[in-house]
């Protein structure tokens, strides 16, 4: 037992001593696999449903569920990202007891918030879906899918929250394997329930619920084992309000990103319904699912850099802090550049993966070509925002989280579509990406100069 504990402690210490390249690869690769695998849940549902059910309206029905799913994800990230960041920082300060308190408080918050939003969504589901752009044709599909998948969302929240903590405490590989288990199960069950059992759209939802349950079990079981570096300890479950406040404060940035995303989806869907109808809304499914793959890779890189940044910031090793940032940013730009090129040269192949109707495919092709023009720079913007979050600078991270989706996107959605119609909606995406990246770059340069000017000893 003593050997195991010593080995776990060495895992954390290497965050401040080992090669940055090796550490970023060690922590990011499993995180990338984990985040991409999590996105596969929704991608599989979209592909299978789009080809299993011979009704074009089913694709637009799935599209209007995105804002609701984003809100549920946002509430999970509020706890998960906040607790993982706080754990990394206090472990860098060698305060394991505080890390245990954070762990105990975060599980209660996740369950309580999950039960609350499931209840609200279930009661007000129809008006919520209409607000997010559901038409009479797409509403039945959207409502049926969400009614079946909502109970499993709290399990997804637990999985996300504690996967982050597992990774932050020295188990990146194990965090990856737990996600692989769930995604692999979903890949088997979704086609079986739709094509084999003929359960329709609810079959995809049930497959997702079962996969979430299995994944949550494997993740949570890790923290009940005493040999784990960080595990549940008696006396740490009592609500500690300063700890809760710190978790929510840091987690506010990714939370607001997803809430803003839901608001944008609502405005976009209503604009698309007005200027392009259900086919235009269906195009958003293809665009979102396509770019999600690349965004999730970048988020995985950010999750991998988070414990490295948090630990080295907490221990005052600022040279390693900056090296990690630039390696992560460069890697992220490469990823989103690949996505931008694929969107420019292969939009029809992408659209055909999710759709059968030729009219919908043509609409989606135009959407992808326009929206991915500046997607290559999104990787840098995401890493820059996560840099501030990883250092506990929640206010700055929140501001950057809101620049693209609130400060730039909403005004553009109100200005461009009335003048340019459907193309005006699509053009809002690349313009917002460009503007948000410029703001992020400016703030990042300012913050780096500020850190360098501080009179701290940097361990080499």
Tab-separated table of C-alpha atoms in Angstrom:
chain	number	residue	atom	x	y	z
A	1	UNK	CA	0.000	0.000	0.000
A	2	UNK	CA	2.820	2.395	0.897
A	3	UNK	CA	4.506	1.690	-2.448
A	4	UNK	CA	1.287	2.467	-4.313
A	5	UNK	CA	0.816	5.759	-2.469
A	6	UNK	CA	4.434	6.739	-3.129
A	7	UNK	CA	3.986	5.952	-6.820
A	8	UNK	CA	0.880	8.097	-6.986
A	9	UNK	CA	2.681	11.000	-5.310
A	10	UNK	CA	5.526	10.670	-7.837
A	11	UNK	CA	2.935	10.964	-10.626
A	12	UNK	CA	1.997	14.402	-9.353
A	13	UNK	CA	5.556	15.563	-8.690
A	14	UNK	CA	6.592	14.825	-12.264
A	15	UNK	CA	4.174	17.563	-13.373
A	16	UNK	CA	6.762	20.010	-12.048
A	17	UNK	CA	9.948	18.219	-13.146
A	18	UNK	CA	9.514	16.009	-16.236
A	19	UNK	CA	9.745	17.093	-19.883
A	20	UNK	CA	6.875	19.401	-20.896
A	21	UNK	CA	6.492	17.571	-24.204
A	22	UNK	CA	6.239	14.235	-22.421
A	23	UNK	CA	3.828	15.527	-19.779
A	24	UNK	CA	1.565	17.252	-22.293
A	25	UNK	CA	1.475	14.124	-24.436
A	26	UNK	CA	0.927	11.889	-21.415
A	27	UNK	CA	-1.999	13.929	-20.107
A	28	UNK	CA	-3.458	15.241	-23.349
A	29	UNK	CA	-3.572	12.042	-25.384
A	30	UNK	CA	-5.863	10.197	-22.964
A	31	UNK	CA	-7.888	13.386	-22.494
A	32	UNK	CA	-8.283	13.798	-26.262
A	33	UNK	CA	-9.433	10.217	-26.595
A	34	UNK	CA	-11.824	10.746	-23.691
A	35	UNK	CA	-13.389	13.962	-24.996
A	36	UNK	CA	-13.691	12.678	-28.557
A	37	UNK	CA	-15.242	9.502	-27.253
A	38	UNK	CA	-17.759	11.536	-25.251
A	39	UNK	CA	-18.690	13.462	-28.400
A	40	UNK	CA	-19.171	10.169	-30.215
A	41	UNK	CA	-22.270	9.572	-28.072
A	42	UNK	CA	-24.124	12.350	-29.880
A	43	UNK	CA	-22.474	11.751	-33.254
A	44	UNK	CA	-23.535	8.106	-33.247
A	45	UNK	CA	-27.073	9.099	-32.317
A	46	UNK	CA	-27.228	11.617	-35.171
A	47	UNK	CA	-25.807	9.268	-37.813
A	48	UNK	CA	-27.879	6.264	-36.794
A	49	UNK	CA	-31.108	8.231	-36.393
A	50	UNK	CA	-30.571	10.076	-39.692
A	51	UNK	CA	-30.306	6.803	-41.587
A	52	UNK	CA	-32.651	4.600	-39.551
A	53	UNK	CA	-35.703	6.867	-39.697
A	54	UNK	CA	-36.901	7.824	-43.191
A	55	UNK	CA	-38.157	11.312	-42.381
A	56	UNK	CA	-36.058	14.464	-43.015
A	57	UNK	CA	-37.728	16.143	-40.028
A	58	UNK	CA	-35.987	13.781	-37.611
A	59	UNK	CA	-32.631	15.475	-38.293
A	60	UNK	CA	-34.006	18.937	-37.505
A	61	UNK	CA	-35.712	17.418	-34.449
A	62	UNK	CA	-32.340	16.288	-33.132
A	63	UNK	CA	-30.928	19.757	-33.895
A	64	UNK	CA	-33.303	21.544	-31.539
A	65	UNK	CA	-32.323	19.207	-28.700
A	66	UNK	CA	-28.758	20.577	-28.751
A	67	UNK	CA	-29.466	23.682	-26.643
A	68	UNK	CA	-31.127	21.583	-23.936
A	69	UNK	CA	-28.261	19.088	-23.965
A	70	UNK	CA	-25.791	21.991	-23.826
A	71	UNK	CA	-27.499	23.392	-20.742
A	72	UNK	CA	-27.300	20.021	-19.020
A	73	UNK	CA	-23.640	19.702	-19.989
A	74	UNK	CA	-22.981	23.250	-18.782
A	75	UNK	CA	-24.274	22.449	-15.304
A	76	UNK	CA	-22.017	19.398	-15.180
A	77	UNK	CA	-18.993	21.416	-16.317
A	78	UNK	CA	-19.738	24.050	-13.686
A	79	UNK	CA	-18.768	21.492	-11.038
A	80	UNK	CA	-16.362	19.296	-13.011
A	81	UNK	CA	-14.047	21.958	-14.407
A	82	UNK	CA	-14.097	23.974	-11.190
A	83	UNK	CA	-13.290	21.041	-8.919
A	84	UNK	CA	-10.541	19.674	-11.197
A	85	UNK	CA	-8.802	23.044	-11.376
A	86	UNK	CA	-8.997	23.573	-7.613
A	87	UNK	CA	-7.708	20.036	-6.985
A	88	UNK	CA	-4.704	20.630	-9.276
A	89	UNK	CA	-3.785	23.885	-7.564
A	90	UNK	CA	-4.066	22.604	-3.974
A	91	UNK	CA	-2.186	19.409	-4.853
A	92	UNK	CA	0.567	21.640	-6.262
A	93	UNK	CA	0.548	23.335	-2.845
A	94	UNK	CA	0.763	19.892	-1.171
A	95	UNK	CA	-2.625	20.289	0.540
A	96	UNK	CA	-4.203	16.858	0.081
A	97	UNK	CA	-6.800	17.348	2.812
A	98	UNK	CA	-8.307	20.310	0.964
A	99	UNK	CA	-8.368	18.228	-2.232
A	100	UNK	CA	-10.398	15.586	-0.380
A	101	UNK	CA	-12.860	18.221	0.816
A	102	UNK	CA	-13.240	19.491	-2.749
A	103	UNK	CA	-13.886	15.932	-3.920
A	104	UNK	CA	-16.561	15.285	-1.303
A	105	UNK	CA	-18.385	18.562	-1.904
A	106	UNK	CA	-18.369	18.288	-5.690
A	107	UNK	CA	-20.215	14.961	-5.788
A	108	UNK	CA	-23.107	16.372	-3.775
A	109	UNK	CA	-23.287	19.474	-5.938
A	110	UNK	CA	-23.315	17.414	-9.124
A	111	UNK	CA	-26.192	15.185	-7.996
A	112	UNK	CA	-28.301	17.995	-6.521
A	113	UNK	CA	-27.954	20.256	-9.556
A	114	UNK	CA	-28.569	17.318	-11.886
A	115	UNK	CA	-31.819	16.334	-10.212
A	116	UNK	CA	-32.977	19.965	-10.221
A	117	UNK	CA	-32.462	20.589	-13.937
A	118	UNK	CA	-33.919	17.219	-14.950
A	119	UNK	CA	-37.108	18.087	-13.067
A	120	UNK	CA	-37.362	21.546	-14.671
A	121	UNK	CA	-36.703	20.259	-18.177
A	122	UNK	CA	-39.208	17.421	-17.819
A	123	UNK	CA	-42.000	19.746	-16.671
A	124	UNK	CA	-41.396	22.522	-19.214
A	125	UNK	CA	-39.916	20.503	-22.092
A	126	UNK	CA	-42.393	21.465	-24.831
A	127	UNK	CA	-42.217	25.257	-24.340
A	128	UNK	CA	-38.434	25.036	-23.967
A	129	UNK	CA	-38.108	23.192	-27.275
A	130	UNK	CA	-40.368	25.700	-29.023
A	131	UNK	CA	-38.244	28.511	-27.652
A	132	UNK	CA	-35.176	26.817	-29.125
A	133	UNK	CA	-36.690	26.669	-32.604
A	134	UNK	CA	-38.755	23.472	-32.764
A	135	UNK	CA	-41.358	23.513	-35.540
A	136	UNK	CA	-44.580	21.452	-35.555
A	137	UNK	CA	-42.751	18.949	-37.785
A	138	UNK	CA	-39.647	18.526	-35.611
A	139	UNK	CA	-41.170	18.887	-32.114
A	140	UNK	CA	-42.433	15.284	-31.722
A	141	UNK	CA	-38.988	13.847	-32.500
A	142	UNK	CA	-37.164	16.311	-30.246
A	143	UNK	CA	-39.537	15.727	-27.342
A	144	UNK	CA	-39.397	11.925	-27.569
A	145	UNK	CA	-35.599	11.852	-27.670
A	146	UNK	CA	-35.131	14.181	-24.707
A	147	UNK	CA	-37.759	12.550	-22.521
A	148	UNK	CA	-35.811	9.315	-22.732
A	149	UNK	CA	-32.261	10.726	-22.547
A	150	UNK	CA	-32.715	13.299	-19.747
A	151	UNK	CA	-32.596	10.784	-16.848
A	152	UNK	CA	-29.119	9.774	-17.930
A	153	UNK	CA	-27.724	13.301	-18.052
A	154	UNK	CA	-26.856	13.391	-14.341
A	155	UNK	CA	-24.750	10.273	-14.975
A	156	UNK	CA	-22.951	12.103	-17.771
A	157	UNK	CA	-22.329	14.994	-15.379
A	158	UNK	CA	-20.786	12.644	-12.816
A	159	UNK	CA	-18.638	11.047	-15.495
A	160	UNK	CA	-17.390	14.372	-16.816
A	161	UNK	CA	-16.739	15.839	-13.372
A	162	UNK	CA	-14.796	12.930	-11.975
A	163	UNK	CA	-12.963	12.088	-15.175
A	164	UNK	CA	-11.427	15.559	-14.905
A	165	UNK	CA	-10.468	15.003	-11.270
A	166	UNK	CA	-9.105	11.529	-12.057
A	167	UNK	CA	-6.890	13.039	-14.742
A	168	UNK	CA	-5.808	15.924	-12.506
A	169	UNK	CA	-4.643	13.515	-9.787
A	170	UNK	CA	-2.338	11.466	-12.008
A	171	UNK	CA	-4.554	8.919	-13.820
A	172	UNK	CA	-4.933	10.176	-17.426
A	173	UNK	CA	-4.902	6.676	-18.914
A	174	UNK	CA	-7.591	5.379	-16.595
A	175	UNK	CA	-9.782	8.399	-17.358
A	176	UNK	CA	-9.493	7.549	-21.047
A	177	UNK	CA	-10.392	3.880	-20.609
A	178	UNK	CA	-13.581	4.630	-18.720
A	179	UNK	CA	-14.827	6.801	-21.589
A	180	UNK	CA	-13.868	4.176	-24.147
A	181	UNK	CA	-16.014	1.638	-22.340
A	182	UNK	CA	-19.111	3.832	-22.561
A	183	UNK	CA	-18.580	4.902	-26.172
A	184	UNK	CA	-17.921	1.339	-27.304
A	185	UNK	CA	-21.105	0.181	-25.628
A	186	UNK	CA	-23.097	3.002	-27.254
A	187	UNK	CA	-21.734	2.097	-30.689
A	188	UNK	CA	-23.119	-1.401	-30.214
A	189	UNK	CA	-26.440	-0.607	-28.554
A	190	UNK	CA	-27.623	2.355	-30.681
A	191	UNK	CA	-27.737	0.464	-34.022
A	192	UNK	CA	-29.118	-2.615	-32.238
A	193	UNK	CA	-32.024	-0.719	-30.667
A	194	UNK	CA	-32.869	1.258	-33.833
A	195	UNK	CA	-32.307	-1.291	-36.586
A	196	UNK	CA	-32.702	-4.524	-34.633
A	197	UNK	CA	-35.419	-3.791	-32.089
A	198	UNK	CA	-37.114	-1.040	-34.186
A	199	UNK	CA	-37.453	1.215	-31.139
A	200	UNK	CA	-37.161	4.400	-33.179
A	201	UNK	CA	-35.637	7.555	-31.762
A	202	UNK	CA	-36.112	6.413	-28.161
A	203	UNK	CA	-33.796	3.479	-28.900
A	204	UNK	CA	-30.856	5.841	-29.446
A	205	UNK	CA	-31.701	7.642	-26.196
A	206	UNK	CA	-31.908	4.411	-24.192
A	207	UNK	CA	-28.582	3.246	-25.636
A	208	UNK	CA	-27.018	6.503	-24.497
A	209	UNK	CA	-28.504	6.169	-20.997
A	210	UNK	CA	-27.143	2.644	-20.554
A	211	UNK	CA	-23.705	3.718	-21.769
A	212	UNK	CA	-23.689	6.671	-19.354
A	213	UNK	CA	-24.617	4.386	-16.465
A	214	UNK	CA	-21.771	1.973	-17.156
A	215	UNK	CA	-19.219	4.779	-17.606
A	216	UNK	CA	-20.315	6.569	-14.424
A	217	UNK	CA	-19.955	3.329	-12.458
A	218	UNK	CA	-16.355	2.822	-13.572
A	219	UNK	CA	-15.403	6.455	-12.914
A	220	UNK	CA	-16.961	6.676	-9.458
A	221	UNK	CA	-15.588	3.292	-8.352
A	222	UNK	CA	-12.070	4.737	-8.700
A	223	UNK	CA	-12.710	7.257	-5.933
A	224	UNK	CA	-13.986	4.630	-3.521
A	225	UNK	CA	-10.638	2.809	-3.603
A	226	UNK	CA	-8.246	3.748	-0.814
A	227	UNK	CA	-5.211	3.076	-2.994
A	228	UNK	CA	-6.200	5.920	-5.333
A	229	UNK	CA	-4.149	9.092	-4.858
A	230	UNK	CA	-7.362	10.979	-4.050
A	231	UNK	CA	-10.439	9.183	-2.771
A	232	UNK	CA	-13.606	9.758	-0.756
A	233	UNK	CA	-12.840	10.220	2.934
A	234	UNK	CA	-15.289	10.343	5.823
A	235	UNK	CA	-15.893	13.866	7.070
A	236	UNK	CA	-15.359	15.594	3.715
A	237	UNK	CA	-18.956	15.446	2.479
A	238	UNK	CA	-20.268	18.175	4.746
A	239	UNK	CA	-20.955	21.326	2.732
A	240	UNK	CA	-18.004	23.694	2.956
A	241	UNK	CA	-19.251	26.996	1.581
A	242	UNK	CA	-15.821	28.574	0.826
A	243	UNK	CA	-14.929	25.406	-1.131
A	244	UNK	CA	-18.256	25.410	-2.968
A	245	UNK	CA	-17.792	29.076	-3.820
A	246	UNK	CA	-14.305	28.414	-5.221
A	247	UNK	CA	-15.546	25.479	-7.313
A	248	UNK	CA	-18.423	27.495	-8.776
A	249	UNK	CA	-16.224	30.556	-9.340
A	250	UNK	CA	-13.665	28.698	-11.434
A	251	UNK	CA	-16.254	26.483	-13.149
A	252	UNK	CA	-18.253	29.541	-14.187
A	253	UNK	CA	-16.199	30.026	-17.380
A	254	UNK	CA	-17.007	26.669	-19.079
A	255	UNK	CA	-20.521	26.878	-17.646
A	256	UNK	CA	-21.149	30.229	-19.305
A	257	UNK	CA	-19.618	28.987	-22.565
A	258	UNK	CA	-22.267	26.279	-22.765
A	259	UNK	CA	-25.102	28.506	-21.546
A	260	UNK	CA	-24.105	31.086	-24.138
A	261	UNK	CA	-23.983	28.282	-26.687
A	262	UNK	CA	-27.562	27.361	-25.829
A	263	UNK	CA	-28.665	30.972	-26.205
A	264	UNK	CA	-26.913	31.197	-29.551
A	265	UNK	CA	-28.495	27.941	-30.687
A	266	UNK	CA	-31.910	29.301	-29.800
A	267	UNK	CA	-31.345	32.519	-31.760
A	268	UNK	CA	-29.698	30.652	-34.659
A	269	UNK	CA	-32.474	28.054	-34.851
A	270	UNK	CA	-35.172	30.699	-34.899
A	271	UNK	CA	-33.288	32.657	-37.578
A	272	UNK	CA	-32.815	29.498	-39.624
A	273	UNK	CA	-36.477	28.591	-39.266
A	274	UNK	CA	-37.353	32.043	-40.602
A	275	UNK	CA	-34.878	32.199	-43.491
A	276	UNK	CA	-34.360	28.530	-44.407
A	277	UNK	CA	-36.924	26.329	-42.654
A	278	UNK	CA	-36.346	22.886	-41.166
A	279	UNK	CA	-33.694	22.026	-43.785
A	280	UNK	CA	-31.520	24.884	-42.574
A	281	UNK	CA	-31.935	23.768	-38.956
A	282	UNK	CA	-30.955	20.252	-40.019
A	283	UNK	CA	-27.752	21.714	-41.520
A	284	UNK	CA	-26.756	22.881	-38.047
A	285	UNK	CA	-26.704	19.234	-36.953
A	286	UNK	CA	-24.080	18.452	-39.562
A	287	UNK	CA	-22.006	21.562	-38.836
A	288	UNK	CA	-22.136	21.084	-35.060
A	289	UNK	CA	-21.314	17.391	-35.196
A	290	UNK	CA	-18.460	17.966	-37.635
A	291	UNK	CA	-16.722	20.793	-35.747
A	292	UNK	CA	-17.428	19.103	-32.403
A	293	UNK	CA	-14.879	16.408	-33.248
A	294	UNK	CA	-12.101	18.988	-33.634
A	295	UNK	CA	-13.252	21.172	-30.755
A	296	UNK	CA	-13.289	18.113	-28.504
A	297	UNK	CA	-9.719	17.297	-29.512
A	298	UNK	CA	-8.736	20.850	-28.515
A	299	UNK	CA	-10.670	20.555	-25.252
A	300	UNK	CA	-8.816	17.305	-24.622
A	301	UNK	CA	-5.530	19.159	-25.118
A	302	UNK	CA	-6.770	21.799	-22.670
A	303	UNK	CA	-7.736	19.141	-20.137
A	304	UNK	CA	-4.283	17.643	-20.519
A	305	UNK	CA	-2.538	20.976	-19.997
A	306	UNK	CA	-4.801	21.965	-17.059
A	307	UNK	CA	-3.121	19.834	-14.343
A	308	UNK	CA	0.325	20.839	-15.664
A	309	UNK	CA	-0.553	24.537	-15.605
A	310	UNK	CA	-2.344	24.330	-12.258
A	311	UNK	CA	0.443	22.392	-10.524
A	312	UNK	CA	3.268	24.585	-11.845
A	313	UNK	CA	1.371	27.798	-11.153
A	314	UNK	CA	0.663	26.625	-7.609
A	315	UNK	CA	4.355	25.766	-7.077
A	316	UNK	CA	5.723	28.913	-8.787
A	317	UNK	CA	7.409	27.260	-11.815
A	318	UNK	CA	6.434	29.894	-14.380
A	319	UNK	CA	8.932	28.879	-17.063
A	320	UNK	CA	7.173	25.511	-17.343
A	321	UNK	CA	3.842	27.334	-17.293
A	322	UNK	CA	4.599	29.275	-20.484
A	323	UNK	CA	6.171	26.313	-22.293
A	324	UNK	CA	3.041	24.274	-21.661
A	325	UNK	CA	0.811	27.078	-22.933
A	326	UNK	CA	2.630	27.517	-26.250
A	327	UNK	CA	2.899	23.787	-26.930
A	328	UNK	CA	-0.810	23.352	-26.272
A	329	UNK	CA	-1.755	26.388	-28.385
A	330	UNK	CA	0.335	25.228	-31.343
A	331	UNK	CA	-1.134	21.734	-31.198
A	332	UNK	CA	-4.669	23.113	-31.016
A	333	UNK	CA	-4.201	25.347	-34.079
A	334	UNK	CA	-2.973	22.351	-36.095
A	335	UNK	CA	-6.125	20.440	-35.143
A	336	UNK	CA	-8.595	23.190	-36.045
A	337	UNK	CA	-6.708	23.935	-39.277
A	338	UNK	CA	-7.332	20.348	-40.356
A	339	UNK	CA	-11.030	20.848	-39.625
A	340	UNK	CA	-11.092	24.090	-41.607
A	341	UNK	CA	-9.491	22.423	-44.638
A	342	UNK	CA	-11.848	19.448	-44.530
A	343	UNK	CA	-14.824	21.786	-44.324
A	344	UNK	CA	-13.597	23.705	-47.364
A	345	UNK	CA	-12.832	20.730	-49.606
A	346	UNK	CA	-15.132	17.886	-48.450
A	347	UNK	CA	-18.447	19.406	-47.309
A	348	UNK	CA	-20.635	17.016	-49.309
A	349	UNK	CA	-18.981	13.913	-47.871
A	350	UNK	CA	-19.504	15.306	-44.385
A	351	UNK	CA	-23.178	16.149	-44.987
A	352	UNK	CA	-23.920	12.731	-46.532
A	353	UNK	CA	-22.794	10.989	-43.360
A	354	UNK	CA	-25.765	12.449	-41.465
A	355	UNK	CA	-28.443	12.952	-44.138
A	356	UNK	CA	-30.255	11.160	-46.931
A	357	UNK	CA	-32.382	13.964	-48.399
A	358	UNK	CA	-30.637	15.749	-51.315
A	359	UNK	CA	-32.161	19.156	-50.545
A	360	UNK	CA	-30.891	18.970	-46.974
A	361	UNK	CA	-27.438	17.888	-48.168
A	362	UNK	CA	-27.127	20.886	-50.505
A	363	UNK	CA	-28.104	23.257	-47.711
A	364	UNK	CA	-25.594	21.656	-45.345
A	365	UNK	CA	-22.778	21.894	-47.928
A	366	UNK	CA	-23.265	25.661	-48.197
A	367	UNK	CA	-23.382	25.943	-44.401
A	368	UNK	CA	-20.118	24.045	-43.869
A	369	UNK	CA	-18.202	25.939	-46.559
A	370	UNK	CA	-19.032	29.333	-45.049
A	371	UNK	CA	-18.883	28.552	-41.325
A	372	UNK	CA	-15.460	26.861	-41.384
A	373	UNK	CA	-13.567	29.674	-43.183
A	374	UNK	CA	-11.913	30.937	-39.967
A	375	UNK	CA	-12.357	27.786	-37.905
A	376	UNK	CA	-8.593	27.221	-38.028
A	377	UNK	CA	-8.037	29.949	-35.405
A	378	UNK	CA	-10.598	28.612	-32.928
A	379	UNK	CA	-8.026	26.270	-31.375
A	380	UNK	CA	-5.911	29.175	-30.155
A	381	UNK	CA	-8.951	30.973	-28.747
A	382	UNK	CA	-10.046	27.917	-26.740
A	383	UNK	CA	-6.559	27.286	-25.326
A	384	UNK	CA	-6.189	30.959	-24.401
A	385	UNK	CA	-9.469	30.918	-22.493
A	386	UNK	CA	-8.531	27.700	-20.700
A	387	UNK	CA	-5.160	29.156	-19.724
A	388	UNK	CA	-6.897	31.724	-17.508
A	389	UNK	CA	-9.288	29.106	-16.124
A	390	UNK	CA	-6.425	26.751	-15.252
A	391	UNK	CA	-4.754	29.486	-13.200
A	392	UNK	CA	-7.963	30.178	-11.273
A	393	UNK	CA	-8.506	33.550	-13.033
A	394	UNK	CA	-12.186	32.892	-13.491
A	395	UNK	CA	-13.229	36.473	-14.253
A	396	UNK	CA	-10.952	36.730	-17.269
A	397	UNK	CA	-11.865	33.249	-18.440
A	398	UNK	CA	-15.556	34.099	-18.192
A	399	UNK	CA	-15.080	37.287	-20.211
A	400	UNK	CA	-13.230	35.440	-22.975
A	401	UNK	CA	-15.862	32.709	-22.909
A	402	UNK	CA	-18.517	35.301	-23.673
A	403	UNK	CA	-16.699	37.253	-26.391
A	404	UNK	CA	-17.467	34.972	-29.316
A	405	UNK	CA	-20.948	33.803	-28.414
A	406	UNK	CA	-22.448	36.817	-26.691
A	407	UNK	CA	-20.483	39.983	-27.411
A	408	UNK	CA	-19.963	39.269	-31.127
A	409	UNK	CA	-22.319	36.483	-32.232
A	410	UNK	CA	-25.641	37.834	-30.973
A	411	UNK	CA	-25.295	41.322	-32.501
A	412	UNK	CA	-24.212	39.773	-35.804
A	413	UNK	CA	-27.229	37.455	-35.790
A	414	UNK	CA	-29.478	40.475	-35.364
A	415	UNK	CA	-27.749	42.513	-38.104
A	416	UNK	CA	-26.667	40.199	-40.947
A	417	UNK	CA	-29.629	37.845	-41.616
A	418	UNK	CA	-32.169	40.628	-42.369
A	419	UNK	CA	-29.801	41.890	-45.097
A	420	UNK	CA	-28.247	38.655	-46.417
A	421	UNK	CA	-30.817	35.991	-45.528
A	422	UNK	CA	-29.609	32.463	-44.779
A	423	UNK	CA	-26.025	33.208	-45.836
A	424	UNK	CA	-26.061	36.040	-43.303
A	425	UNK	CA	-26.655	33.497	-40.529
A	426	UNK	CA	-23.750	31.348	-41.691
A	427	UNK	CA	-21.394	34.359	-41.992
A	428	UNK	CA	-21.871	35.185	-38.305
A	429	UNK	CA	-19.712	32.179	-37.362
A	430	UNK	CA	-16.409	33.064	-39.100
A	431	UNK	CA	-16.665	36.759	-38.213
A	432	UNK	CA	-17.207	35.923	-34.528
A	433	UNK	CA	-14.292	33.473	-34.539
A	434	UNK	CA	-11.955	36.123	-35.931
A	435	UNK	CA	-13.022	38.842	-33.491
A	436	UNK	CA	-12.877	36.555	-30.432
A	437	UNK	CA	-9.405	35.305	-31.346
A	438	UNK	CA	-8.069	38.850	-31.616
A	439	UNK	CA	-9.424	39.706	-28.155
A	440	UNK	CA	-8.009	36.509	-26.641
A	441	UNK	CA	-4.580	37.161	-28.148
A	442	UNK	CA	-4.484	40.676	-26.701
A	443	UNK	CA	-5.460	39.524	-23.192
A	444	UNK	CA	-3.020	36.627	-23.268
A	445	UNK	CA	-0.082	38.854	-24.202
A	446	UNK	CA	-1.021	41.285	-21.421
A	447	UNK	CA	-1.302	38.524	-18.800
A	448	UNK	CA	1.992	36.894	-19.761
A	449	UNK	CA	3.796	40.206	-19.447
A	450	UNK	CA	2.204	40.742	-16.051
A	451	UNK	CA	3.294	37.328	-14.765
A	452	UNK	CA	6.840	37.830	-16.047
A	453	UNK	CA	7.077	41.192	-14.310
A	454	UNK	CA	6.295	39.676	-10.911
A	455	UNK	CA	9.267	39.110	-8.611
A	456	UNK	CA	8.841	35.369	-8.121
A	457	UNK	CA	11.527	32.732	-8.049
A	458	UNK	CA	11.228	30.388	-11.024
A	459	UNK	CA	12.475	26.855	-10.461
A	460	UNK	CA	14.237	25.378	-13.451
